[in-house]
Each structure stands twice: as C-alpha cells, then as structure tokens.
Short mmCIF file of C-alpha atoms in Angstrom, two decimals:
data_model
loop_
_atom_site.label_atom_id
_atom_site.label_comp_id
_atom_site.label_asym_id
_atom_site.label_seq_id
_atom_site.Cartn_x
_atom_site.Cartn_y
_atom_site.Cartn_z
CA MET A 696 0.00 0.00 0.00
CA ALA A 697 1.32 3.41 -0.91
CA VAL A 698 -0.21 6.87 -0.67
CA ILE A 699 1.44 9.48 -2.84
CA ASN A 700 0.94 13.21 -2.70
CA TYR A 701 1.81 15.05 -5.88
CA ARG A 702 2.38 18.75 -6.38
CA GLY A 703 3.52 20.18 -9.66
CA VAL A 704 2.82 22.14 -12.80
CA PHE A 705 0.86 20.57 -15.62
CA PRO A 706 1.37 22.33 -18.97
CA ALA A 707 -2.28 21.59 -19.84
CA LEU A 708 -3.33 23.59 -16.81
CA ASN A 709 -0.43 26.01 -17.01
CA ASN A 710 -0.57 25.93 -13.26
CA SER A 711 0.41 23.90 -10.24
CA THR A 712 -2.04 21.37 -8.89
CA ARG A 713 -2.25 18.70 -6.19
CA ILE A 714 -3.09 15.06 -6.76
CA THR A 715 -3.32 12.24 -4.24
CA ILE A 716 -2.74 8.71 -5.44
CA ALA A 717 -3.39 5.47 -3.59
CA LEU A 718 -1.72 2.34 -4.92
CA PRO A 719 -2.52 -1.12 -3.59
CA ASP A 720 1.08 -2.29 -3.33
CA ILE A 721 4.56 -0.79 -3.18
CA ASN A 722 5.93 -3.85 -4.93
CA PRO A 723 3.94 -4.64 -8.09
CA GLU A 724 4.97 -7.48 -10.33
CA GLU A 725 7.25 -6.53 -13.18
CA GLY A 726 5.15 -5.40 -16.14
CA ALA A 727 1.84 -5.66 -14.28
CA LYS A 728 -0.55 -2.74 -14.60
CA TRP A 729 -3.32 -1.86 -12.19
CA PRO A 730 -6.85 -0.82 -13.13
CA VAL A 731 -7.55 2.73 -12.07
CA LEU A 732 -10.37 4.75 -10.54
CA TRP A 733 -10.20 8.44 -11.38
CA LEU A 734 -11.95 9.96 -8.37
CA LEU A 735 -12.73 13.59 -9.09
CA GLY A 736 -12.79 16.03 -6.20
CA GLU A 737 -15.70 17.88 -4.70
CA GLU A 738 -15.90 21.61 -5.23
CA GLY A 739 -13.11 23.49 -3.51
CA MET A 740 -11.69 20.46 -1.74
CA SER A 741 -8.03 19.41 -1.78
CA SER A 742 -6.80 16.20 -3.32
CA ASN A 743 -6.53 14.70 0.18
CA TYR A 744 -10.23 15.17 0.84
CA TYR A 745 -11.31 11.64 -0.01
CA VAL A 746 -8.50 10.14 2.06
CA ARG A 747 -9.96 12.02 5.03
CA LYS A 748 -13.58 11.40 4.08
CA CYS A 749 -13.54 7.67 3.41
CA ASP A 750 -11.51 4.50 3.67
CA ILE A 751 -9.55 4.82 0.45
CA GLU A 752 -6.86 2.35 1.52
CA SER A 753 -9.35 -0.46 2.15
CA LEU A 754 -11.07 0.12 -1.18
CA CYS A 755 -7.74 0.23 -2.94
CA ARG A 756 -6.73 -3.10 -1.47
CA LYS A 757 -10.14 -4.77 -1.76
CA TYR A 758 -10.38 -4.11 -5.50
CA ASP A 759 -6.63 -4.15 -6.18
CA ILE A 760 -7.06 -0.84 -7.96
CA ALA A 761 -5.13 2.41 -8.17
CA ILE A 762 -7.16 5.44 -7.08
CA VAL A 763 -6.13 8.81 -8.46
CA MET A 764 -7.68 11.86 -6.80
CA PRO A 765 -7.15 15.19 -8.58
CA GLU A 766 -8.48 18.44 -7.20
CA GLY A 767 -10.69 20.67 -9.33
CA LEU A 768 -11.14 23.82 -7.25
CA HIS A 769 -14.34 25.61 -8.37
CA SER A 770 -14.14 24.67 -12.04
CA ASP A 771 -16.93 22.15 -12.68
CA TYR A 772 -13.96 20.38 -14.39
CA GLU A 773 -14.53 22.51 -17.47
CA ASN A 774 -12.19 24.58 -19.62
CA MET A 775 -13.01 27.79 -17.82
CA VAL A 776 -13.64 30.92 -19.83
CA ARG A 777 -11.94 32.87 -17.05
CA GLY A 778 -9.68 30.32 -15.49
CA LEU A 779 -7.77 27.12 -16.13
CA ARG A 780 -8.40 24.35 -18.64
CA TRP A 781 -9.58 21.70 -16.17
CA TYR A 782 -11.43 19.61 -18.75
CA ASP A 783 -8.33 19.24 -20.91
CA PHE A 784 -6.43 18.34 -17.76
CA VAL A 785 -8.79 15.70 -16.46
CA SER A 786 -9.76 14.19 -19.81
CA ASP A 787 -6.32 13.98 -21.36
CA ALA A 788 -3.21 15.30 -19.59
CA LEU A 789 -3.93 13.66 -16.23
CA PRO A 790 -4.47 10.10 -17.48
CA LYS A 791 -1.58 10.34 -19.93
CA PHE A 792 0.75 11.46 -17.16
CA PHE A 793 -0.14 8.47 -15.02
CA TYR A 794 -0.06 5.95 -17.88
CA ASP A 795 3.45 7.20 -18.73
CA ASN A 796 4.87 7.23 -15.23
CA PHE A 797 3.10 4.57 -13.15
CA PRO A 798 2.09 0.92 -13.60
CA ILE A 799 -1.47 1.93 -14.48
CA SER A 800 -3.42 0.38 -17.34
CA ASP A 801 -4.50 2.61 -20.21
CA LYS A 802 -7.09 0.11 -21.44
CA SER A 803 -10.59 1.54 -21.41
CA GLU A 804 -11.94 -1.59 -19.70
CA ASP A 805 -9.53 -1.02 -16.78
CA ASN A 806 -10.50 2.62 -16.25
CA TYR A 807 -13.32 3.94 -14.06
CA VAL A 808 -14.38 7.50 -13.33
CA PHE A 809 -16.36 8.62 -10.31
CA GLY A 810 -17.01 11.79 -8.38
CA PHE A 811 -19.07 13.22 -5.58
CA GLY A 812 -20.74 16.61 -5.98
CA MET A 813 -18.86 18.70 -8.53
CA GLY A 814 -16.57 15.74 -9.17
CA GLY A 815 -19.66 13.80 -10.16
CA LEU A 816 -20.57 16.48 -12.67
CA GLY A 817 -17.08 16.08 -14.13
CA ALA A 818 -17.48 12.30 -14.29
CA PHE A 819 -20.94 12.64 -15.87
CA ARG A 820 -19.70 14.98 -18.59
CA LEU A 821 -16.70 12.76 -19.31
CA ALA A 822 -19.08 9.83 -19.73
CA LEU A 823 -21.17 11.65 -22.29
CA ARG A 824 -18.32 13.37 -24.13
CA LEU A 825 -15.71 10.61 -23.98
CA PRO A 826 -17.60 7.35 -23.45
CA ASP A 827 -14.52 5.32 -24.47
CA MET A 828 -12.33 6.88 -21.80
CA ALA A 829 -13.47 4.36 -19.20
CA ASP A 830 -15.51 1.23 -18.70
CA THR A 831 -17.89 2.67 -16.13
CA PHE A 832 -18.63 6.15 -14.89
CA GLY A 833 -20.50 7.23 -11.79
CA CYS A 834 -21.53 10.16 -9.67
CA CYS A 835 -23.19 10.85 -6.35
CA GLY A 836 -24.71 13.90 -4.74
CA THR A 837 -24.32 15.93 -7.92
CA ASP A 838 -26.42 19.01 -8.61
CA PHE A 839 -27.58 18.46 -12.18
CA ASP A 840 -29.43 21.76 -12.33
CA VAL A 841 -26.12 23.37 -13.17
CA PHE A 842 -27.54 26.54 -14.67
CA ALA A 843 -30.12 27.23 -11.98
CA ASN A 844 -29.09 28.76 -8.70
CA ASP A 845 -28.93 26.62 -5.61
CA GLU A 846 -29.39 27.34 -1.93
CA PHE A 847 -25.67 27.78 -1.34
CA HIS A 848 -25.02 30.89 -3.44
CA SER A 849 -26.53 34.36 -3.58
CA ALA A 850 -27.82 35.43 -7.00
CA ALA A 851 -24.75 37.59 -7.53
CA GLU A 852 -22.39 34.81 -6.50
CA PHE A 853 -24.13 32.37 -8.81
CA VAL A 854 -23.93 34.66 -11.83
CA HIS A 855 -20.29 35.39 -11.08
CA LYS A 856 -19.50 31.70 -10.88
CA MET A 857 -21.33 30.92 -14.13
CA GLU A 858 -19.60 33.76 -15.96
CA THR A 859 -16.24 32.63 -14.64
CA ILE A 860 -16.66 29.06 -15.82
CA TYR A 861 -18.96 29.29 -18.84
CA GLY A 862 -18.67 32.92 -19.92
CA ASP A 863 -21.06 35.84 -20.09
CA ASP A 864 -23.40 33.88 -22.37
CA TYR A 865 -23.66 30.97 -20.02
CA LEU A 866 -27.31 30.41 -20.91
CA SER A 867 -26.65 30.36 -24.64
CA GLU A 868 -27.70 27.44 -26.81
CA ASP A 869 -24.08 26.47 -27.42
CA VAL A 870 -23.33 26.20 -23.73
CA MET A 871 -26.54 24.30 -23.04
CA GLU A 872 -25.81 21.81 -25.79
CA THR A 873 -22.32 20.99 -24.55
CA SER A 874 -22.66 21.38 -20.79
CA ASP A 875 -26.26 21.09 -19.60
CA PRO A 876 -26.71 17.52 -18.31
CA TYR A 877 -30.26 17.12 -19.65
CA SER A 878 -29.32 18.36 -23.12
CA MET A 879 -26.21 16.20 -23.11
CA ILE A 880 -28.26 13.05 -22.54
CA GLU A 881 -30.73 14.00 -25.25
CA LYS A 882 -27.98 14.61 -27.79
CA ALA A 883 -25.55 11.84 -26.81
CA GLU A 884 -24.61 9.39 -29.55
CA ARG A 885 -23.64 6.75 -27.01
CA ILE A 886 -23.99 6.54 -23.28
CA PRO A 887 -21.58 4.19 -21.50
CA ARG A 888 -22.18 2.37 -18.23
CA LEU A 889 -23.11 5.24 -15.98
CA ILE A 890 -24.32 4.97 -12.41
CA VAL A 891 -26.04 7.98 -10.86
CA TYR A 892 -26.55 7.90 -7.09
CA GLY A 893 -28.89 10.36 -5.43
CA ASP A 894 -32.52 10.99 -4.59
CA ASP A 895 -33.08 14.71 -5.16
CA SER A 896 -35.52 15.72 -7.87
CA ALA A 897 -32.88 16.67 -10.46
CA THR A 898 -31.03 13.40 -9.97
CA VAL A 899 -34.25 11.42 -10.23
CA ARG A 900 -34.99 13.22 -13.49
CA ILE A 901 -31.53 12.25 -14.80
CA GLN A 902 -32.02 8.67 -13.64
CA LYS A 903 -35.32 8.46 -15.50
CA MET A 904 -33.77 9.85 -18.66
CA LEU A 905 -30.93 7.36 -18.46
CA ALA A 906 -33.35 4.51 -17.84
CA GLN A 907 -34.90 5.22 -21.22
CA GLN A 908 -31.57 4.90 -22.98
CA PRO A 909 -30.48 1.77 -24.86
CA GLU A 910 -28.52 -0.98 -23.18
CA GLY A 911 -25.33 -0.03 -21.45
CA THR A 912 -26.79 2.30 -18.87
CA TYR A 913 -27.56 0.94 -15.46
CA LEU A 914 -28.65 2.19 -12.10
CA ALA A 915 -27.40 0.50 -8.98
CA ASP A 916 -29.05 -0.19 -5.67
CA GLU A 917 -28.78 2.75 -3.31
CA PRO A 918 -26.24 2.55 -0.50
CA ASP A 919 -26.30 5.10 2.33
CA LEU A 920 -25.49 8.20 0.30
CA GLY A 921 -23.83 9.93 3.22
CA ASP A 922 -21.36 7.09 3.59
CA TYR A 923 -18.76 7.78 0.89
CA SER A 924 -16.97 4.49 1.48
CA ALA A 925 -20.22 2.57 1.02
CA VAL A 926 -21.03 4.47 -2.19
CA LEU A 927 -17.60 3.79 -3.65
CA ASP A 928 -17.80 0.16 -2.58
CA SER A 929 -21.17 -0.13 -4.33
CA PHE A 930 -19.82 1.54 -7.46
CA LEU A 931 -16.68 -0.56 -7.67
CA THR A 932 -18.55 -3.79 -6.95
CA PHE A 933 -20.86 -3.03 -9.82
CA ALA A 934 -18.21 -1.61 -12.16
CA ILE A 935 -15.55 -4.26 -11.72
CA ARG A 936 -18.07 -7.08 -11.47
CA VAL A 937 -16.25 -8.77 -8.62
CA MET B 1093 8.50 20.03 -12.40
CA SER B 1094 6.62 17.29 -10.66
CA TYR B 1095 7.08 16.60 -6.99
CA PHE B 1096 5.72 13.62 -5.07
CA THR B 1097 5.88 12.45 -1.51
CA VAL B 1098 5.27 8.74 -1.13
CA GLU B 1099 4.16 7.05 2.07
CA PHE B 1100 4.09 3.28 2.09
CA TYR B 1101 4.20 0.31 4.36
CA SER B 1102 7.82 -0.77 4.52
CA ASP B 1103 8.41 -4.46 5.06
CA VAL B 1104 11.87 -3.60 6.32
CA LEU B 1105 10.78 -1.03 8.88
CA GLY B 1106 7.62 -2.87 9.86
CA GLY B 1107 5.89 0.49 9.59
CA ASP B 1108 5.45 3.48 7.37
CA GLY B 1109 8.36 4.64 5.24
CA GLU B 1110 8.59 7.75 3.09
CA PHE B 1111 10.43 9.00 0.07
CA ALA B 1112 10.14 12.03 -2.17
CA VAL B 1113 10.33 11.97 -5.96
CA PHE B 1114 11.15 14.84 -8.27
CA LEU B 1115 10.54 14.30 -11.99
CA PRO B 1116 12.12 16.62 -14.55
CA LYS B 1117 10.17 18.38 -17.25
CA ASN B 1118 11.20 18.65 -20.90
CA THR B 1119 12.73 15.16 -20.78
CA LYS B 1120 11.09 11.94 -21.84
CA PRO B 1121 11.21 8.83 -19.64
CA PRO B 1122 12.99 6.63 -18.77
CA TYR B 1123 14.69 9.17 -16.56
CA LYS B 1124 18.18 9.06 -15.15
CA VAL B 1125 17.97 8.91 -11.36
CA LEU B 1126 19.81 10.77 -8.66
CA TRP B 1127 19.28 9.01 -5.34
CA LEU B 1128 19.62 11.71 -2.70
CA LEU B 1129 20.47 10.80 0.88
CA HIS B 1130 20.06 13.36 3.64
CA GLY B 1131 22.37 13.88 6.58
CA ALA B 1132 22.08 12.64 10.15
CA PHE B 1133 19.29 14.14 12.25
CA ALA B 1134 17.80 15.70 9.09
CA GLU B 1135 15.09 14.57 6.67
CA ASN B 1136 14.59 14.04 3.00
CA HIS B 1137 13.27 17.47 2.04
CA GLU B 1138 16.23 19.31 3.48
CA ALA B 1139 18.60 19.17 0.51
CA ILE B 1140 15.73 19.97 -1.84
CA LEU B 1141 14.81 23.06 0.18
CA TYR B 1142 18.31 24.30 1.01
CA SER B 1143 20.15 23.63 -2.25
CA SER B 1144 19.54 23.91 -5.98
CA VAL B 1145 19.83 20.16 -6.50
CA CYS B 1146 16.46 19.96 -8.31
CA LEU B 1147 17.61 22.62 -10.76
CA TYR B 1148 20.88 20.74 -11.35
CA ALA B 1149 18.97 17.49 -11.89
CA GLU B 1150 16.50 19.21 -14.20
CA LYS B 1151 19.35 20.51 -16.38
CA ARG B 1152 20.64 16.95 -16.72
CA GLY B 1153 17.25 15.33 -17.34
CA MET B 1154 17.43 13.48 -14.05
CA ALA B 1155 14.77 12.47 -11.57
CA ILE B 1156 15.54 12.61 -7.86
CA VAL B 1157 14.46 10.02 -5.31
CA ALA B 1158 15.06 11.07 -1.72
CA PRO B 1159 14.20 8.58 1.05
CA THR B 1160 13.79 9.57 4.64
CA SER B 1161 16.02 7.36 6.74
CA TYR B 1162 15.57 7.15 10.48
CA LEU B 1163 18.39 9.24 12.06
CA GLY B 1164 20.06 9.26 8.64
CA VAL B 1165 22.87 6.91 9.59
CA TYR B 1166 22.30 4.46 6.74
CA THR B 1167 22.96 1.39 8.76
CA ASP B 1168 20.88 -1.39 10.25
CA MET B 1169 21.38 -0.06 13.74
CA VAL B 1170 22.50 -2.17 16.65
CA TYR B 1171 19.80 -0.42 18.64
CA GLY B 1172 17.31 1.16 16.28
CA GLU B 1173 15.85 1.01 12.82
CA LYS B 1174 17.11 -0.81 9.74
CA GLY B 1175 18.20 2.37 8.01
CA TYR B 1176 20.40 0.76 5.39
CA SER B 1177 18.00 -2.02 4.41
CA PHE B 1178 15.24 0.57 4.15
CA VAL B 1179 17.16 2.58 1.56
CA GLU B 1180 17.91 -0.63 -0.33
CA GLU B 1181 14.17 -1.33 -0.24
CA VAL B 1182 13.42 2.10 -1.72
CA VAL B 1183 16.05 1.61 -4.44
CA GLU B 1184 14.42 -1.67 -5.35
CA LYS B 1185 10.78 -0.60 -5.14
CA ALA B 1186 10.64 3.02 -6.30
CA PRO B 1187 11.27 2.13 -9.97
CA LYS B 1188 8.50 -0.47 -9.78
CA LEU B 1189 6.09 2.21 -8.67
CA PHE B 1190 7.50 4.98 -10.84
CA THR B 1191 8.01 3.01 -14.02
CA CYS B 1192 9.52 6.12 -15.61
CA LEU B 1193 12.72 5.68 -13.56
CA SER B 1194 15.57 3.92 -15.34
CA LYS B 1195 17.14 0.93 -13.64
CA GLU B 1196 20.17 0.90 -15.94
CA ARG B 1197 23.50 1.27 -14.16
CA ASN B 1198 24.60 4.07 -16.48
CA ASP B 1199 21.51 6.07 -15.51
CA ASN B 1200 21.82 5.74 -11.73
CA PHE B 1201 23.80 8.03 -9.45
CA ILE B 1202 23.73 8.57 -5.73
CA MET B 1203 24.48 11.68 -3.71
CA GLY B 1204 24.74 12.04 0.04
CA ILE B 1205 24.92 15.05 2.29
CA SER B 1206 27.15 14.69 5.35
CA MET B 1207 26.25 11.28 6.85
CA GLY B 1208 24.28 10.68 3.64
CA GLY B 1209 27.69 10.44 1.94
CA HIS B 1210 28.44 7.40 4.06
CA GLY B 1211 25.16 6.01 2.77
CA SER B 1212 25.86 6.90 -0.86
CA PHE B 1213 29.34 5.31 -0.88
CA LYS B 1214 28.02 2.32 1.06
CA LEU B 1215 25.16 1.74 -1.41
CA ALA B 1216 27.47 2.21 -4.37
CA MET B 1217 30.17 -0.12 -3.03
CA ASN B 1218 27.63 -2.82 -2.18
CA HIS B 1219 25.84 -2.46 -5.51
CA PRO B 1220 28.50 -1.39 -8.02
CA ASP B 1221 26.38 -2.98 -10.75
CA ARG B 1222 23.49 -0.65 -9.87
CA PHE B 1223 25.21 2.75 -9.54
CA TYR B 1224 27.44 4.41 -12.10
CA GLY B 1225 28.54 7.14 -9.74
CA ALA B 1226 28.41 8.24 -6.11
CA CYS B 1227 29.27 11.48 -4.39
CA GLY B 1228 29.34 12.86 -0.91
CA PHE B 1229 29.61 16.26 0.72
CA SER B 1230 31.49 16.55 4.03
CA SER B 1231 30.88 12.90 4.72
CA PRO B 1232 32.28 10.42 7.21
CA VAL B 1233 32.52 7.81 4.48
CA ASP B 1234 34.82 5.49 6.42
CA MET B 1235 32.69 4.92 9.50
CA VAL B 1236 35.09 2.23 10.73
CA TYR B 1237 37.67 4.97 11.20
CA THR B 1238 35.09 7.42 12.59
CA MET B 1239 34.10 4.87 15.22
CA SER B 1240 37.74 4.25 16.08
CA ILE B 1241 38.41 7.93 16.81
CA LEU B 1242 35.14 8.09 18.74
CA GLU B 1243 36.36 5.20 20.87
CA ALA B 1244 39.67 7.02 21.36
CA GLY B 1245 37.87 10.13 22.57
CA ARG B 1246 38.86 12.18 19.54
CA HIS B 1247 35.38 12.64 18.01
CA GLY B 1248 32.48 14.80 19.11
CA GLY B 1249 29.79 12.17 18.48
CA GLY B 1250 27.77 10.65 21.27
CA HIS B 1251 25.99 7.49 22.28
CA GLU B 1252 23.82 7.57 19.19
CA LEU B 1253 26.81 6.49 17.12
CA TYR B 1254 27.42 3.51 19.40
CA ASP B 1255 23.69 2.69 19.23
CA ALA B 1256 23.85 2.79 15.47
CA PHE B 1257 27.19 1.24 14.58
CA GLY B 1258 28.21 -0.66 17.69
CA SER B 1259 31.98 -0.35 17.50
CA SER B 1260 34.76 0.03 14.96
CA ALA B 1261 35.55 -3.67 15.33
CA ALA B 1262 31.94 -4.66 14.74
CA TYR B 1263 31.63 -2.41 11.70
CA ARG B 1264 34.88 -3.57 10.07
CA ASP B 1265 34.28 -6.09 7.27
CA SER B 1266 30.52 -5.41 7.42
CA VAL B 1267 28.43 -4.03 4.53
CA GLY B 1268 29.33 -0.59 5.92
CA ASP B 1269 33.10 -1.01 5.60
CA VAL B 1270 33.49 1.14 2.50
CA VAL B 1271 37.30 0.96 2.38
CA GLY B 1272 37.22 -2.81 2.86
CA LEU B 1273 34.68 -3.16 0.06
CA ALA B 1274 36.78 -0.96 -2.23
CA LYS B 1275 39.82 -3.19 -1.64
CA LYS B 1276 37.75 -6.29 -2.33
CA HIS B 1277 36.44 -4.86 -5.62
CA LEU B 1278 39.98 -3.98 -6.67
CA ILE B 1279 41.14 -7.55 -6.06
CA GLU B 1280 38.12 -8.95 -7.89
CA GLN B 1281 38.49 -6.32 -10.64
CA THR B 1282 34.87 -5.24 -10.22
CA PRO B 1283 34.23 -1.97 -12.08
CA LEU B 1284 33.92 0.70 -9.40
CA PRO B 1285 31.44 3.56 -9.52
CA ARG B 1286 32.88 6.99 -10.27
CA LEU B 1287 33.40 8.72 -6.93
CA SER B 1288 33.47 12.31 -5.75
CA LEU B 1289 33.90 13.77 -2.28
CA CYS B 1290 33.79 17.50 -1.48
CA TRP B 1291 34.01 19.36 1.80
CA GLY B 1292 34.56 22.80 3.27
CA ASP B 1293 37.76 24.42 4.47
CA ASN B 1294 36.29 25.38 7.82
CA GLU B 1295 34.55 22.34 9.22
CA HIS B 1296 34.99 19.14 11.19
CA ALA B 1297 34.66 16.70 8.29
CA GLY B 1298 37.82 17.88 6.52
CA PRO B 1299 40.43 15.68 8.27
CA GLU B 1300 38.39 12.49 7.78
CA ASP B 1301 37.78 13.25 4.12
CA GLU B 1302 41.45 14.16 3.55
CA ARG B 1303 42.41 10.83 5.10
CA LEU B 1304 40.02 8.88 2.86
CA LYS B 1305 41.45 10.62 -0.19
CA GLN B 1306 44.95 9.53 0.86
CA ILE B 1307 43.85 5.93 1.42
CA PHE B 1308 42.06 5.75 -1.93
CA ASP B 1309 45.12 7.24 -3.65
CA GLU B 1310 47.33 4.62 -2.01
CA ILE B 1311 45.18 1.64 -2.95
CA GLY B 1312 44.34 2.97 -6.42
CA VAL B 1313 40.72 4.06 -6.14
CA LYS B 1314 40.07 7.11 -8.28
CA MET B 1315 38.04 9.83 -6.55
CA PHE B 1316 37.43 13.47 -7.46
CA THR B 1317 37.80 15.83 -4.52
CA LYS B 1318 37.26 19.51 -3.99
CA ILE B 1319 37.50 21.77 -0.98
CA GLY B 1320 35.04 24.63 -0.94
CA HIS B 1321 35.01 27.73 1.19
CA GLY B 1322 32.95 27.52 4.33
CA GLY B 1323 31.58 25.25 6.99
CA HIS B 1324 29.39 22.21 7.26
CA TYR B 1325 26.39 23.61 5.44
CA TYR B 1326 24.61 23.98 2.13
CA ASP B 1327 26.17 27.30 1.19
CA THR B 1328 29.49 25.42 1.10
CA TRP B 1329 28.17 22.34 -0.70
CA ASP B 1330 25.76 23.84 -3.24
CA PRO B 1331 28.44 25.59 -5.38
CA MET B 1332 30.26 22.24 -5.74
CA MET B 1333 27.25 20.10 -6.61
CA GLU B 1334 27.25 20.60 -10.37
CA GLU B 1335 30.96 19.90 -10.75
CA SER B 1336 30.59 16.82 -8.63
CA LEU B 1337 27.58 15.60 -10.61
CA ASP B 1338 29.35 16.18 -13.90
CA TYR B 1339 32.31 14.16 -12.68
CA ILE B 1340 30.33 11.12 -11.54
CA MET B 1341 28.19 11.22 -14.71
CA GLU B 1342 31.16 11.51 -17.07
CA GLY B 1343 31.11 8.75 -19.69
CA ALA B 1344 27.71 7.42 -18.61
CA ASP B 1345 26.05 8.27 -21.92
CA LYS B 1346 28.62 6.36 -24.00
#
C-alpha cells in the first residue's frame, strides 16, 4: 500500500495542482498494470479530501485498484472561460501522465471514473463526451441543475460563478448543448455504463432519462449516500463485477 | 516540475516509510535517477529546500528520489531502525512504482549530504552494478575509522553512534566497511562507480575526508575531490554540486 501526494505544474493547466494517489502495493509485479479509478474532487476540496472522508486504503486493497484523486477547485472540471483548462487536464493530460509514469493500465476496460458533488458532474460529462475513456462512470450527490441557482449561493455569486466558468453567455444554446446535463443526454450518440446515485428531484430526473436509454446504462441499488466508502464500494462492486 | 511524496508500508521497517520523488520536465522517460540521501538528524526534504539540486537534476534530465532514513545513519542499527535495508528497499521498489525511472547502471547516481555520503558510498560499493557514480559532501565515508576515533575520545559524536554502529571492530568487514569493500572490488576487478567527495575548508569533516582521499590514492581508487570555502552547510556544498555531478556522470552516456 502506498499513498502518494503530488504537487507540480501541468502544462495543460499552465498551473500547479495537487493530486493524491493510492496504490494497492509498493511492490507490483514486473510489467503488471493496475486498473484505475479516477476519483474527481468535490468543489473546492483538496486532493486529500477523499483520504480524510472515506476509507480509500481499504477500497484500494479490496479491489486491487489504483485510485487517483485530482483536485478541481471551483471549475466544474470545465475549460473555464476565465480560469484554467480543467477539462483538458482531467480528460487527457492527467491520465496520460499516469499511464506514462506509473504501472497503471491505459485500457478503457480497466479505467473507471467517479465523483461526488462537482466531481460527479465532471465524471458525468466525461461519460457523455468521452464514453470510451473508461468502462464505467459514476456520480453521487451531484447538482444536475447546473444553470439554476442553488441554496448555497446568492444570486450575484451564482452569476459570477457561471460567468467565470462558462462565460457571459452561459445560458446560450451552445453552452446548453455541450454542458447542460439534460441536453447532453438528449444529444448523446452513445452513453456508456453510468451509475447515478442520489434521490433529489434533479437526480431522479436524470435517472429516469438514463433509464430510457439503450442498453449499457444501469442504475445501482442505493447505498447510504452519506457514507462515501459505502457508495464507492457499491460503485466498484458493480463496475468491476467482482 | 513534478514533486511527489510517497508514504508506504515498509516491510523492512515494519511500519510506514517515506520517500520524495522529483521528476524533470522537458525530458522523456525513462529518466536518469539521482538518489539523494540526507544527513544525520535531518530529513529528505532538506537538501531539496536548502540547495539547488532539483535545478541541477533538471538541467541533466534526471529524476531525484530522496528517502527519509531514520536518524540518517544508513545502517541497520544495533539499537534502532534498519536504516540501510530501508534505503535498499526504496532503491528496489521506487522504480517499480514509478516506471519512468531507469534501472540501468549508467543512468543511476547517488548523492549524500554529510552522513548521507556514508550512505551513498556504502550503497554504491555494495551495488557497483546498480550505480554508475556516487558522491558525498562533508561525509564520514569510512565509519570504521570514525568509530575508532570516537572510541579514542577524539570525536564529538555521542551514544547515538554507538547505538547505530556498535563499535569500529563490529563495523569492520561489514556491509558498511566502505574501504574494505573498495579493496575487495579492486582484487576482484569489479568496475567501481565513479566517486566524488567534497568538503569545506572550515569544518569538522575535513580531516576524515582528507584521510580517505589519501587511502584511496594509495590503494588505487580514483576519486574526485574539492574543498570549498565555508563550513558544514549547504552554502558550502551547493556551489560544488554541479561539478561533482558532472564528474560522476562523465562517460555514462557512452
């Protein structure tokens, strides 16, 4: 078992970032490559958040899987109009960096993407934009009403956040088509295995839309949604088909 | 740059071990590796914070791996942790985890600060097939001699050295007897790593390092040496690091 904390500059981001990596063994067999869970961070949280929040080491060992936890600040994991290119980072530069430098498999069937909250939004969008990136995607506790204000922000804060990430025309048709979860499902050419945990009205709406999709989209039984370890255990059990 | 700190369960320590990894930019893997050993009573980030070693490695397309070794004495202590076996464990396992690190002899170099120089020469002499070059800065490389002057009351060290090394007699002919190992390699005609040892003109390590230079000259072990201006600290060592690195890396790319 090894836990690695990374800090460094990614050219794709043109900025320094932090990543926490959990590997099931310090001594892998020569040439062996682990499957990997890309576990995207919640809004504003550091890359160590999930290590504090749940039992990452046990999950890592139980499923013999590498878990890579990047941070995403307040980006929605998008290429921000006024900020960094987080989507390019998480969809391309991040996995390439780990395939090149660690014994981590680059095969789609060995890759899984999951996130809680904002990280779940990132995982959801990756699933619909890059369905071949991973075998199974999942999210939990994600606010799918991205372009409607929530209870956590004032109106001014919400508009500022939207303009920062999506630009002044954040309600434009172009933005809706590429970034609004409901539009993305309607326009998707293929939806991969995608598990959406949650019971709020927006999530239920997404679950119903996904249920109408062709084969390949599944919904799992609900674990205790407040128990992050249980949710990840449920996701990995389903995804890896242990 | 990319900088990692790795925590892992060490079979050798029977507990958590740690090492830091610096990866260069603008170079494609597999990377050359500089194994960086800290001094006694220090820790693995010290040389990275107090010197420009990352910049020097970057210029040479090298990664750095810097383990934290308990007390930094690089020996399996008589009373204490297995500091030498732990570093051997890191040397074996880090390239399995960071598959971008080269395991080729010509790509592997080891540097030690102060007591870390004992570790770097010790690793290199025990694994001459693994390290192309080794260097030290103000280092008690020949700990058999250091223990002997401690026993004679002519060294400022304390009980911690006895706890670590036992005695000069116990350390002689062990894996830590660097001079003994050098003589053995000469007899067996084992290719030796390229060696460099630098120290300051106003510090306690000078006489021991001068003596080692004389012994190596007498028995025919080639070693680059340089005396910088200053005491036992990074502002003395840092200006000599690039010259030392260039010496131990010379010919490695052929």
